[in-house]
Short mmCIF file of C-alpha atoms in Angstrom, two decimals:
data_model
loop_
_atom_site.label_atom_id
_atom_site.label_comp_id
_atom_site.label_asym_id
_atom_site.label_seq_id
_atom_site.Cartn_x
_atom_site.Cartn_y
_atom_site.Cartn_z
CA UNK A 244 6.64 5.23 47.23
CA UNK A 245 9.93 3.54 46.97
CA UNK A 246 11.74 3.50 43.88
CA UNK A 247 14.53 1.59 42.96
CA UNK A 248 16.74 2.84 39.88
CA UNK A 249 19.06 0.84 37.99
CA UNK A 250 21.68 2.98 35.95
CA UNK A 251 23.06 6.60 37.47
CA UNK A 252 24.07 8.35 34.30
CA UNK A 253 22.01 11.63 33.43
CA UNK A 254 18.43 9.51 33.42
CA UNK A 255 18.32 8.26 36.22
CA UNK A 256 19.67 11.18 37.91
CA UNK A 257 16.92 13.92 36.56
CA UNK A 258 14.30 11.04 37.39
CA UNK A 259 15.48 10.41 40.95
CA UNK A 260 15.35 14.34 41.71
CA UNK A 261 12.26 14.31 40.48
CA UNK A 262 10.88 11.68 42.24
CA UNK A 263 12.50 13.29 45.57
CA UNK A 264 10.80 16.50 45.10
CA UNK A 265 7.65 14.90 44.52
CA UNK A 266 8.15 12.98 47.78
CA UNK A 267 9.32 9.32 46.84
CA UNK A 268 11.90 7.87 48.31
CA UNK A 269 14.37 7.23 45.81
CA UNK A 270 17.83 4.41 45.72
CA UNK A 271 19.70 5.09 42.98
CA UNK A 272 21.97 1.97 42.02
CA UNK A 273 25.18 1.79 40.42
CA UNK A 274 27.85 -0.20 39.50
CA UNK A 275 30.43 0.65 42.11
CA UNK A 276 28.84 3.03 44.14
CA UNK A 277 32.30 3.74 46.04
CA UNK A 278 33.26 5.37 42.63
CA UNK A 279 30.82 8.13 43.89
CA UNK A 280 33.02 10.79 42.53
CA UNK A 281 33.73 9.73 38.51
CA UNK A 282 31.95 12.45 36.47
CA UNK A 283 29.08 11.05 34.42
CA UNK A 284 28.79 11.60 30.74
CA UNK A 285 26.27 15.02 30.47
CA UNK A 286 25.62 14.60 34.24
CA UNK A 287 27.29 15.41 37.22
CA UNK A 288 29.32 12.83 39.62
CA UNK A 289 26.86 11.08 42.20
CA UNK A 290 28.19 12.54 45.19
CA UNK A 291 27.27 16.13 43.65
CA UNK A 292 23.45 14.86 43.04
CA UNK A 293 23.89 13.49 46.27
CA UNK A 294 24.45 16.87 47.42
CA UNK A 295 21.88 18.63 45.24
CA UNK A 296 18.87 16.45 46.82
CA UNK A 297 19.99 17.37 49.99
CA UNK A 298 21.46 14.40 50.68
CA UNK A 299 18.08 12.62 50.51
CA UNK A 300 19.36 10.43 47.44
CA UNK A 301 20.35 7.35 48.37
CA UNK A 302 23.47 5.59 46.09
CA UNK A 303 23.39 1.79 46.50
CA UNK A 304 24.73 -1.26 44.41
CA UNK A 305 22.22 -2.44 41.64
CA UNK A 306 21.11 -5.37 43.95
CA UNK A 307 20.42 -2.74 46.51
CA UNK A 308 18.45 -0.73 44.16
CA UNK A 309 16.57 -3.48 43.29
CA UNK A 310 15.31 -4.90 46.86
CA UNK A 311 15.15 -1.08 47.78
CA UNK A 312 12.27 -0.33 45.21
CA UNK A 313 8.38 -0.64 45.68
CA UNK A 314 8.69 0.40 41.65
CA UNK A 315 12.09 -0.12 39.61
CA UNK A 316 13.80 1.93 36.73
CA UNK A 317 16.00 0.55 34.59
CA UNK A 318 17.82 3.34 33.47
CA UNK A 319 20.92 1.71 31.88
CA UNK A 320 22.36 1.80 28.10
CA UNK A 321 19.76 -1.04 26.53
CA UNK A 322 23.34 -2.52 25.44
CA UNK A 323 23.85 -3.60 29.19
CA UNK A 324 20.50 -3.85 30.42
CA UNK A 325 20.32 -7.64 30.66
CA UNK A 326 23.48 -7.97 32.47
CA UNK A 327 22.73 -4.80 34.54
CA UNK A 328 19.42 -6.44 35.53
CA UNK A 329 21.18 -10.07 36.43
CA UNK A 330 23.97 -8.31 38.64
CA UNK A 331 20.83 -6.46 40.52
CA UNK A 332 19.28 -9.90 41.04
CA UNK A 333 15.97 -8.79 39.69
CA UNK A 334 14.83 -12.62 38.89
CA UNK A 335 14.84 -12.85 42.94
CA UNK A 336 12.61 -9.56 43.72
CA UNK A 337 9.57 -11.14 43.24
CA UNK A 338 6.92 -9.61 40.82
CA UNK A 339 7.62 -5.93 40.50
CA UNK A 340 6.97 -3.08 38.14
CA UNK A 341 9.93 -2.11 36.50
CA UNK A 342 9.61 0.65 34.65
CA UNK A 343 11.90 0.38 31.43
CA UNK A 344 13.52 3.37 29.42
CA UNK A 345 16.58 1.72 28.14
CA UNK A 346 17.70 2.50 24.21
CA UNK A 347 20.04 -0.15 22.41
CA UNK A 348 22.69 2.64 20.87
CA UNK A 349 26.02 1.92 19.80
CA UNK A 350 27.73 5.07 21.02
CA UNK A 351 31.91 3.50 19.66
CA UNK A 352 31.56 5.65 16.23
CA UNK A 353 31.24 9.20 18.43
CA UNK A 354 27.91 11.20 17.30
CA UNK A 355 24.96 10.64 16.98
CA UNK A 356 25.05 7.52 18.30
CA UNK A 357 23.88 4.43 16.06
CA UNK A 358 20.57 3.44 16.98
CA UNK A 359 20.58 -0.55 17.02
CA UNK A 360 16.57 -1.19 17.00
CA UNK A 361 14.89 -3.55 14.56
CA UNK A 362 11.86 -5.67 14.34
CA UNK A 363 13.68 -8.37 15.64
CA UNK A 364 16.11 -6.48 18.53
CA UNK A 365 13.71 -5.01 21.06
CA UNK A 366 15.33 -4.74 24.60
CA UNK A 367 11.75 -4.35 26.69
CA UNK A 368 11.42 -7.84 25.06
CA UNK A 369 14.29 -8.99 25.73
CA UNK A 370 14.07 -7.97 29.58
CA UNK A 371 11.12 -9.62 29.98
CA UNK A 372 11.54 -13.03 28.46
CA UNK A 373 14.72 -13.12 30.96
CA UNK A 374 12.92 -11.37 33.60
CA UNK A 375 9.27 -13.72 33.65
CA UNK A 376 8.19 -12.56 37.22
CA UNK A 377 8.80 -8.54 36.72
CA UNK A 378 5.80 -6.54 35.11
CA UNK A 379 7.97 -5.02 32.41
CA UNK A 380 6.15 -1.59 31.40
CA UNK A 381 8.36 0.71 28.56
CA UNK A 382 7.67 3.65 28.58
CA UNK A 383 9.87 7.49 28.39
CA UNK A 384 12.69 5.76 26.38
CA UNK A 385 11.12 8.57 23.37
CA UNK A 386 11.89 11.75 25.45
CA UNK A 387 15.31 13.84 26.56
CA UNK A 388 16.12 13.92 30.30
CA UNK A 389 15.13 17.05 30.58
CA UNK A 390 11.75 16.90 29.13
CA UNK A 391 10.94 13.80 31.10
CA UNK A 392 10.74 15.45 33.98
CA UNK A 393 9.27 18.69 33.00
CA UNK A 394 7.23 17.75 29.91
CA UNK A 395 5.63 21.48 30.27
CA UNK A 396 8.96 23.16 28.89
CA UNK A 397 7.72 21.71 25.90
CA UNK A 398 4.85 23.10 23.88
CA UNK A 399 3.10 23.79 27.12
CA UNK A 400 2.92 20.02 27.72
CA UNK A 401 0.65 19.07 24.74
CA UNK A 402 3.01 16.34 23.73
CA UNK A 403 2.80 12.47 23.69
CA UNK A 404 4.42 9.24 26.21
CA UNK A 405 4.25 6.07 25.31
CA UNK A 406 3.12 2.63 27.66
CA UNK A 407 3.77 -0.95 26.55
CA UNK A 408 3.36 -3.91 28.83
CA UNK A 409 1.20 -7.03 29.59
CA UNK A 410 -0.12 -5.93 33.07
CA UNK A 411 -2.78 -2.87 32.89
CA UNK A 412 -2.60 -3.15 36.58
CA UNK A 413 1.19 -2.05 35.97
CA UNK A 414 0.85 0.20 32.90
CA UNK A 415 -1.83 1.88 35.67
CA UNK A 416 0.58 2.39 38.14
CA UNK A 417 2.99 3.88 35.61
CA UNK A 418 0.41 6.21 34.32
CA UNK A 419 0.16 7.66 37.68
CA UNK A 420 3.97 8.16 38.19
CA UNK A 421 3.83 9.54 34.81
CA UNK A 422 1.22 12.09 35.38
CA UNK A 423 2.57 13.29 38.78
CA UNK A 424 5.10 14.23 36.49
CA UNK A 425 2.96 16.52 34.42
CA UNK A 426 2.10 14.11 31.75
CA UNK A 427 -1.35 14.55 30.16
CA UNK A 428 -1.20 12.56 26.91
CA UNK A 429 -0.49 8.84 27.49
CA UNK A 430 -0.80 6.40 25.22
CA UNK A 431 -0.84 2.83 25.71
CA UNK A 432 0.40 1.29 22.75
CA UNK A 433 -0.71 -2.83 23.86
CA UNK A 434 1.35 -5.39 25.02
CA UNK A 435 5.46 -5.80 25.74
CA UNK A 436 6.29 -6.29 22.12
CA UNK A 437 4.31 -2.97 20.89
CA UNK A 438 7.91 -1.72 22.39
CA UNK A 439 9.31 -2.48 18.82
CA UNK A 440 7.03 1.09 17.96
CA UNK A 441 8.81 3.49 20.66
CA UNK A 442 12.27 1.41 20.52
CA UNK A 443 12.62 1.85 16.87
CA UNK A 444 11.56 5.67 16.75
CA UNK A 445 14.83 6.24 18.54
CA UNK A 446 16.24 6.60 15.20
CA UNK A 447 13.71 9.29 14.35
CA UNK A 448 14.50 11.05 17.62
CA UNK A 449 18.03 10.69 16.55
CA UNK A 450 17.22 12.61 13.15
CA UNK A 451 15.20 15.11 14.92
CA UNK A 452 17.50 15.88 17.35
CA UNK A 453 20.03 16.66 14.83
CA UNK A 454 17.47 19.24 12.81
CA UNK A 455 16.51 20.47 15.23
CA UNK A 456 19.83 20.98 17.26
CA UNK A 457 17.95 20.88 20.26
CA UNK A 458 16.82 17.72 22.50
CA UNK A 459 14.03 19.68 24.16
CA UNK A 460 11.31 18.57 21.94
CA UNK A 461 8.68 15.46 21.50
CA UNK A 462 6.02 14.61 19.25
CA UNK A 463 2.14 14.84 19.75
CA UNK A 464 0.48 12.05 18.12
CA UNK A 465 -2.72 13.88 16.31
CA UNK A 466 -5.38 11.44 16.37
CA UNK B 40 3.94 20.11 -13.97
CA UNK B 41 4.26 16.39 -15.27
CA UNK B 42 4.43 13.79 -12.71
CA UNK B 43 5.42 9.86 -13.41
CA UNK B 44 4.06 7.78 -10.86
CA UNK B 45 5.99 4.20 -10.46
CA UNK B 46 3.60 2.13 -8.42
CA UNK B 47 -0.28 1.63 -8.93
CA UNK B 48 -1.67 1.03 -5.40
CA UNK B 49 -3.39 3.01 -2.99
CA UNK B 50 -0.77 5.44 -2.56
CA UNK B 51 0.52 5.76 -6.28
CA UNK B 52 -3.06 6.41 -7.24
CA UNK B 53 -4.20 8.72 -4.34
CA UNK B 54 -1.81 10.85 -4.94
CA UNK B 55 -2.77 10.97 -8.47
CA UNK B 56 -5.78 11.64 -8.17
CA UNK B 57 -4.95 15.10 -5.75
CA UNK B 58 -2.43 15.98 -8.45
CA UNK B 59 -5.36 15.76 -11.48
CA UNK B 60 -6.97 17.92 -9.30
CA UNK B 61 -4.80 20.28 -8.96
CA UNK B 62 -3.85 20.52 -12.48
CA UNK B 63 -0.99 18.66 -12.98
CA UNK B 64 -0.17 15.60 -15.49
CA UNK B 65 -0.03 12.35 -14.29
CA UNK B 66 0.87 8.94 -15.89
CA UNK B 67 0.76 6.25 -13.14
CA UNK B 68 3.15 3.26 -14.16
CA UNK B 69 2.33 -0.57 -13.32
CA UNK B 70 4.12 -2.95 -14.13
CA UNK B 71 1.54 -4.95 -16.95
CA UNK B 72 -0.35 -1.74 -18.02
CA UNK B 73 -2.64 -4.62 -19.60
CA UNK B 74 -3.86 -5.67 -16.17
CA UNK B 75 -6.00 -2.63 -15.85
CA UNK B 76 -9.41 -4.41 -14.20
CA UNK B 77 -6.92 -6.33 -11.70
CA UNK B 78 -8.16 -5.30 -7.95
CA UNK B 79 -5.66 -3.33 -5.99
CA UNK B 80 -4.95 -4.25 -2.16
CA UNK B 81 -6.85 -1.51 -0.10
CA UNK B 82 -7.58 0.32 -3.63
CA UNK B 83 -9.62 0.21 -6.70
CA UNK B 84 -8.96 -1.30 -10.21
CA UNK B 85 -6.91 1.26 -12.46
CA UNK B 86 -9.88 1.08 -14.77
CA UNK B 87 -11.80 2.23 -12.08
CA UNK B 88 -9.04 4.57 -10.76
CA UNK B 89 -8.86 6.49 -14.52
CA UNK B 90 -12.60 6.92 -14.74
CA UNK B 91 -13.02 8.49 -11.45
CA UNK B 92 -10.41 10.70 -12.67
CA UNK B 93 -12.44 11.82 -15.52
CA UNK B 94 -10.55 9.84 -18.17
CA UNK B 95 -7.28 12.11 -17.70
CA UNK B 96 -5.30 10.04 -15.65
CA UNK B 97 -2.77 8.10 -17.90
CA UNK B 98 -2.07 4.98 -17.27
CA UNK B 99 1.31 3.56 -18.89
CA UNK B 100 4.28 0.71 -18.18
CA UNK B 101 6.98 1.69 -15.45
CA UNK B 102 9.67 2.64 -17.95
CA UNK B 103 6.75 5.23 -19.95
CA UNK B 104 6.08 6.80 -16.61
CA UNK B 105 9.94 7.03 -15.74
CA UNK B 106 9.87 8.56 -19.32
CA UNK B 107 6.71 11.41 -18.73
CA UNK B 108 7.31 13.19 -15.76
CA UNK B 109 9.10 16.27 -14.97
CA UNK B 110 9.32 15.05 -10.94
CA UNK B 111 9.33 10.88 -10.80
CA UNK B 112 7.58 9.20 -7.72
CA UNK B 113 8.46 6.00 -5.89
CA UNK B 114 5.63 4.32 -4.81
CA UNK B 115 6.33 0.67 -4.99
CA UNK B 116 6.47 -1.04 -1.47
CA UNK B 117 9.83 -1.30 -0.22
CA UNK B 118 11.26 -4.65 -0.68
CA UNK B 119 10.94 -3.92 -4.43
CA UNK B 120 11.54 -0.72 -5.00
CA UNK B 121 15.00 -1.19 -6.73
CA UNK B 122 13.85 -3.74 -9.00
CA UNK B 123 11.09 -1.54 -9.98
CA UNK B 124 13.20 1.25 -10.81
CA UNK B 125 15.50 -1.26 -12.61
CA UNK B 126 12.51 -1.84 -14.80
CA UNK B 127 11.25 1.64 -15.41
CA UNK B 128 15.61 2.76 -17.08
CA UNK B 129 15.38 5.07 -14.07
CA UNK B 130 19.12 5.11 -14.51
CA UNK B 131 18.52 6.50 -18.17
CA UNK B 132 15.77 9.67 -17.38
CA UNK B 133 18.54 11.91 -16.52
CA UNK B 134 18.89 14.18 -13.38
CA UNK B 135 14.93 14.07 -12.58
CA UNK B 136 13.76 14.79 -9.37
CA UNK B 137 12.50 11.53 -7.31
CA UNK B 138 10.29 11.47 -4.38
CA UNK B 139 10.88 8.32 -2.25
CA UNK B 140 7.54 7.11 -0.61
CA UNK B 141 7.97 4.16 0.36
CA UNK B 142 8.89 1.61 3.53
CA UNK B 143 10.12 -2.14 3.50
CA UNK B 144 7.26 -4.01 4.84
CA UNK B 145 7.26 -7.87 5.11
CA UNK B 146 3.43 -8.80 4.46
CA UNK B 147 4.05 -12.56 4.38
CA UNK B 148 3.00 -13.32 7.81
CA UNK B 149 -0.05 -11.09 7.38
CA UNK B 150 -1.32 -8.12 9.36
CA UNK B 151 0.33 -6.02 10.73
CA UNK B 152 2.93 -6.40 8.58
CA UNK B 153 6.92 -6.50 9.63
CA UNK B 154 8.97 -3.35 9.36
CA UNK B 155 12.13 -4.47 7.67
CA UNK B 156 14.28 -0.80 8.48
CA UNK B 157 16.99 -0.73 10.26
CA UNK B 158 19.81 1.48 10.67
CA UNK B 159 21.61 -0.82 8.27
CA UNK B 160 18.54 -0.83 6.19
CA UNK B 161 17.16 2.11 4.23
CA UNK B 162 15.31 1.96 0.60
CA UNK B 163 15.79 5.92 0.21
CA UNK B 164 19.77 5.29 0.52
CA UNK B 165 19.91 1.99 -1.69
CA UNK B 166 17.83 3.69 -4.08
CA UNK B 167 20.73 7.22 -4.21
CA UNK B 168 22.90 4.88 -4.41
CA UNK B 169 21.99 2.33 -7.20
CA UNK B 170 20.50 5.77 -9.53
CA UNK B 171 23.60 8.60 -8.35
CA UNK B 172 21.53 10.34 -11.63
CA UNK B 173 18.24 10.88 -9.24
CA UNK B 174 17.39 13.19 -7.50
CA UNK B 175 15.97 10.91 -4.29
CA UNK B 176 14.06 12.85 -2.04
CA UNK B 177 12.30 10.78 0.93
CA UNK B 178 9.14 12.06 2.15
CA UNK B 179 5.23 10.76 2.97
CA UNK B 180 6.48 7.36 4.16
CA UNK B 181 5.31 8.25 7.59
CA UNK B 182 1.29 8.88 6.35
CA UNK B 183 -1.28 7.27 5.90
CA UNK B 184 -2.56 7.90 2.04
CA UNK B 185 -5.58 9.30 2.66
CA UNK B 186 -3.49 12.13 5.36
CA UNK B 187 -0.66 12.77 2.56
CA UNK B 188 -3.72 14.12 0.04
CA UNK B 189 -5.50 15.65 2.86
CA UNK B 190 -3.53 17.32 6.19
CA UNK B 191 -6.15 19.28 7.14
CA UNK B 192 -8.42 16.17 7.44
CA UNK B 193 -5.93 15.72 11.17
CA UNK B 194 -6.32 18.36 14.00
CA UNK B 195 -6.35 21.04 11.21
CA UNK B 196 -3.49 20.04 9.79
CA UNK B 197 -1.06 20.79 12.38
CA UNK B 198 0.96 17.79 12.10
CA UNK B 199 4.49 17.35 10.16
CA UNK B 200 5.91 15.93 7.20
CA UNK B 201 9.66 15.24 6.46
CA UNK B 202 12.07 15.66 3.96
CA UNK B 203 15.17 13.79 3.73
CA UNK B 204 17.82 14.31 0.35
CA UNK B 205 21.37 15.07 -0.88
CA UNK B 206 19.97 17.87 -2.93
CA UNK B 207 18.89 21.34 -1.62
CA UNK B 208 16.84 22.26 -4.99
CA UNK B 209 14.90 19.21 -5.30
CA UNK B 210 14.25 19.50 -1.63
CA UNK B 211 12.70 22.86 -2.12
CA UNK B 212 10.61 21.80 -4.99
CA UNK B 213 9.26 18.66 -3.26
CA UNK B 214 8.32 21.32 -0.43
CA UNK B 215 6.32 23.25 -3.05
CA UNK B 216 4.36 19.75 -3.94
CA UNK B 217 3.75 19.38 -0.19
CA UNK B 218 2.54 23.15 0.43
CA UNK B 219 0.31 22.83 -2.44
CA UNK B 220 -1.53 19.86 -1.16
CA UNK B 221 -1.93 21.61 2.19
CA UNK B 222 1.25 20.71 4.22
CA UNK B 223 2.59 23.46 6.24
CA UNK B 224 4.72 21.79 8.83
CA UNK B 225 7.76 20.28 6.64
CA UNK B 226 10.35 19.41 8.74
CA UNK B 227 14.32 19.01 6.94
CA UNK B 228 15.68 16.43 8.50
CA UNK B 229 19.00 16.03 6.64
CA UNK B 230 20.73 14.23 3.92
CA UNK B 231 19.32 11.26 2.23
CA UNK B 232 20.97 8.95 5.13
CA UNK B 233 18.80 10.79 7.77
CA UNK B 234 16.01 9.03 5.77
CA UNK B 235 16.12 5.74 8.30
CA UNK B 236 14.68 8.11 10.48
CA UNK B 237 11.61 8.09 9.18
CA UNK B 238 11.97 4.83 7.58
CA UNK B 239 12.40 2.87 11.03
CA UNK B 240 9.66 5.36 12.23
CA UNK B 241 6.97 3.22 10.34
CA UNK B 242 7.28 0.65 12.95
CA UNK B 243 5.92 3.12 15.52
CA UNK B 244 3.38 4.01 13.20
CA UNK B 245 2.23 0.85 12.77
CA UNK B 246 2.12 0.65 16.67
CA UNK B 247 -0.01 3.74 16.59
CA UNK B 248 -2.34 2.70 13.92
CA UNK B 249 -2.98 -0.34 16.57
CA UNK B 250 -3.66 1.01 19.06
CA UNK B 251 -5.74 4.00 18.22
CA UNK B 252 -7.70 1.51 15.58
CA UNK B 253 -7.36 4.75 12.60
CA UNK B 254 -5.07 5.38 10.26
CA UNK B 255 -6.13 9.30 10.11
CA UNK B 256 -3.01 9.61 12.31
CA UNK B 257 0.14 11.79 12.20
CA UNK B 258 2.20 13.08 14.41
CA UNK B 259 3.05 16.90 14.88
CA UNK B 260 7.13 17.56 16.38
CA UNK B 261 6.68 19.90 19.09
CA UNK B 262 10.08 22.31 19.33
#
């Protein structure tokens, strides 16, 4: 498969990797991609991933990213999604999956960043009011890099992901990617706006996270 | 021990009921002690609530239940918790222990309801701050009622409850309250401002409860 990811920070590096080991072809797009050297906040500098895929990765603009992919990512700050998402021309890719992991955190008072989630302030929303012909399907936006990618580091695995969307077909299709990955427990949570749920646990994250002092951890829903 | 429940619903008088049981003292306070045959949302009548208790729950005004117990309890829904308080002197009972149970939930535009929390927006904080005499400690506000009494009653009980609060002591005796219902997994999260974790964690809850149709839901924090 071809996927298309939109953001290069430490996301959307450990899930293009991924997806390259596992055999995808993978685009990653970013905002200048001739600023392929700038270091990346907890991630390295996109020539170095570059070089760590064995030159497999590809680094494109966002609009490349976004033609590239069979399946896109957005993998930006949920602060700059929307504008991310115009710049990549995704109202002109016709009806794809985009696969959305974005958080809304306000990172200008240092750490932990605030989380900016409400009721009313839901960016998977928010993407696809502006975005009508994308399948918009949240999902991972609960989970650390890390454990994304390798959800058996924690707990063996027996830990919970999240879907929300309004196309099964595309919360399907998801699901697959998702247990290629290693996940076992997914749980689809209903339509775009059950986002509100996973957005707004950010905060708890946040809070667990800082008892924790560790980011390699999720939560099992018991059920 | 004596505990002073503020709040009469299905939470104020579950947990009453456990604590009867397990030989504690327990005045539950409402606010028109006279209304005792009034039906409770999702609960019985306090009439019927003291009989099935064998005549030893007490049930008294806000401010006489503020008055009785050794640890106070909080829970009033959200939106009018303060007021509540207000009513019951809480800001004349001294230094007393409080636990916080509750979560801001707007029920006007029926079910589910709207989760009100926000980072900005935290009844456990507005609560420390308008009584500096309490002793708030947040905890519960992520269970059902029937899970708080009964933990074991969810995959064995391996599932977790937090505890947010400014004070180590009353943490640690909140803790004991837990243990002794059957908690084992009690998770510190912090000071009394790490309670919007939990607090903005109800919306994902309510998410949950949707889409696994159950309420005998919790979720365990796999580290």
């Amino acid at each position: 498969m071809k996927i298309g990811i939109i953001g290069s920070g430490v996301v959307g590096q450990t899930l293009g990797t991924k997806w390259l080991q596992l055999g995808h072809d993978v685009a990653i797009g970013t905002r200048d991609p001739a600023k392929i050297d700038d270091k990346k906040m907890m991630a390295t500098s996109l020539r170095e991933w570059r070089a760590q895929t064995g030159e497999r990765g590809k680094i494109v603009s966002f609009q490349e990213a976004a033609a590239f992919g069979d399946v896109l990512v957005n993998a930006t700050g949920g602060t700059v999604s929307i504008e991310a998402l115009r710049a990549a021309g995704a109202d002109k890719v016709g009806g794809k999956v985009l696969m959305d992991i974005s958080n809304e955190l306000d990172h200008s008072r240092g750490m932990p960043p605030r989380p900016l989630a409400s009721d009313e302030r839901c960016v998977a929303e928010k993407i696809q009011a502006a975005f009508p012909n994308l399948k918009v399907v949240k999902t991972l936006n609960t989970i650390g890099a890390v454990v994304m990618v390798n959800p058996k580091g924690v707990a063996g695995g027996d830990h919970t992901v999240f879907l929300s969307g309004n196309d099964a077909g595309a919360k399907a299709q998801v699901a697959d990617l998702l247990k290629a990955m290693g996940w076992t427990d997914i749980l689809d949570l209903g339509d775009i706006s059950s986002a509100r749920g996973p957005e707004m646990y950010m905060a708890m994250w946040l809070r667990l996270w800082g008892a924790t002092r560790t980011g390699n951890i999720n939560i099992k829903v018991q059920r």
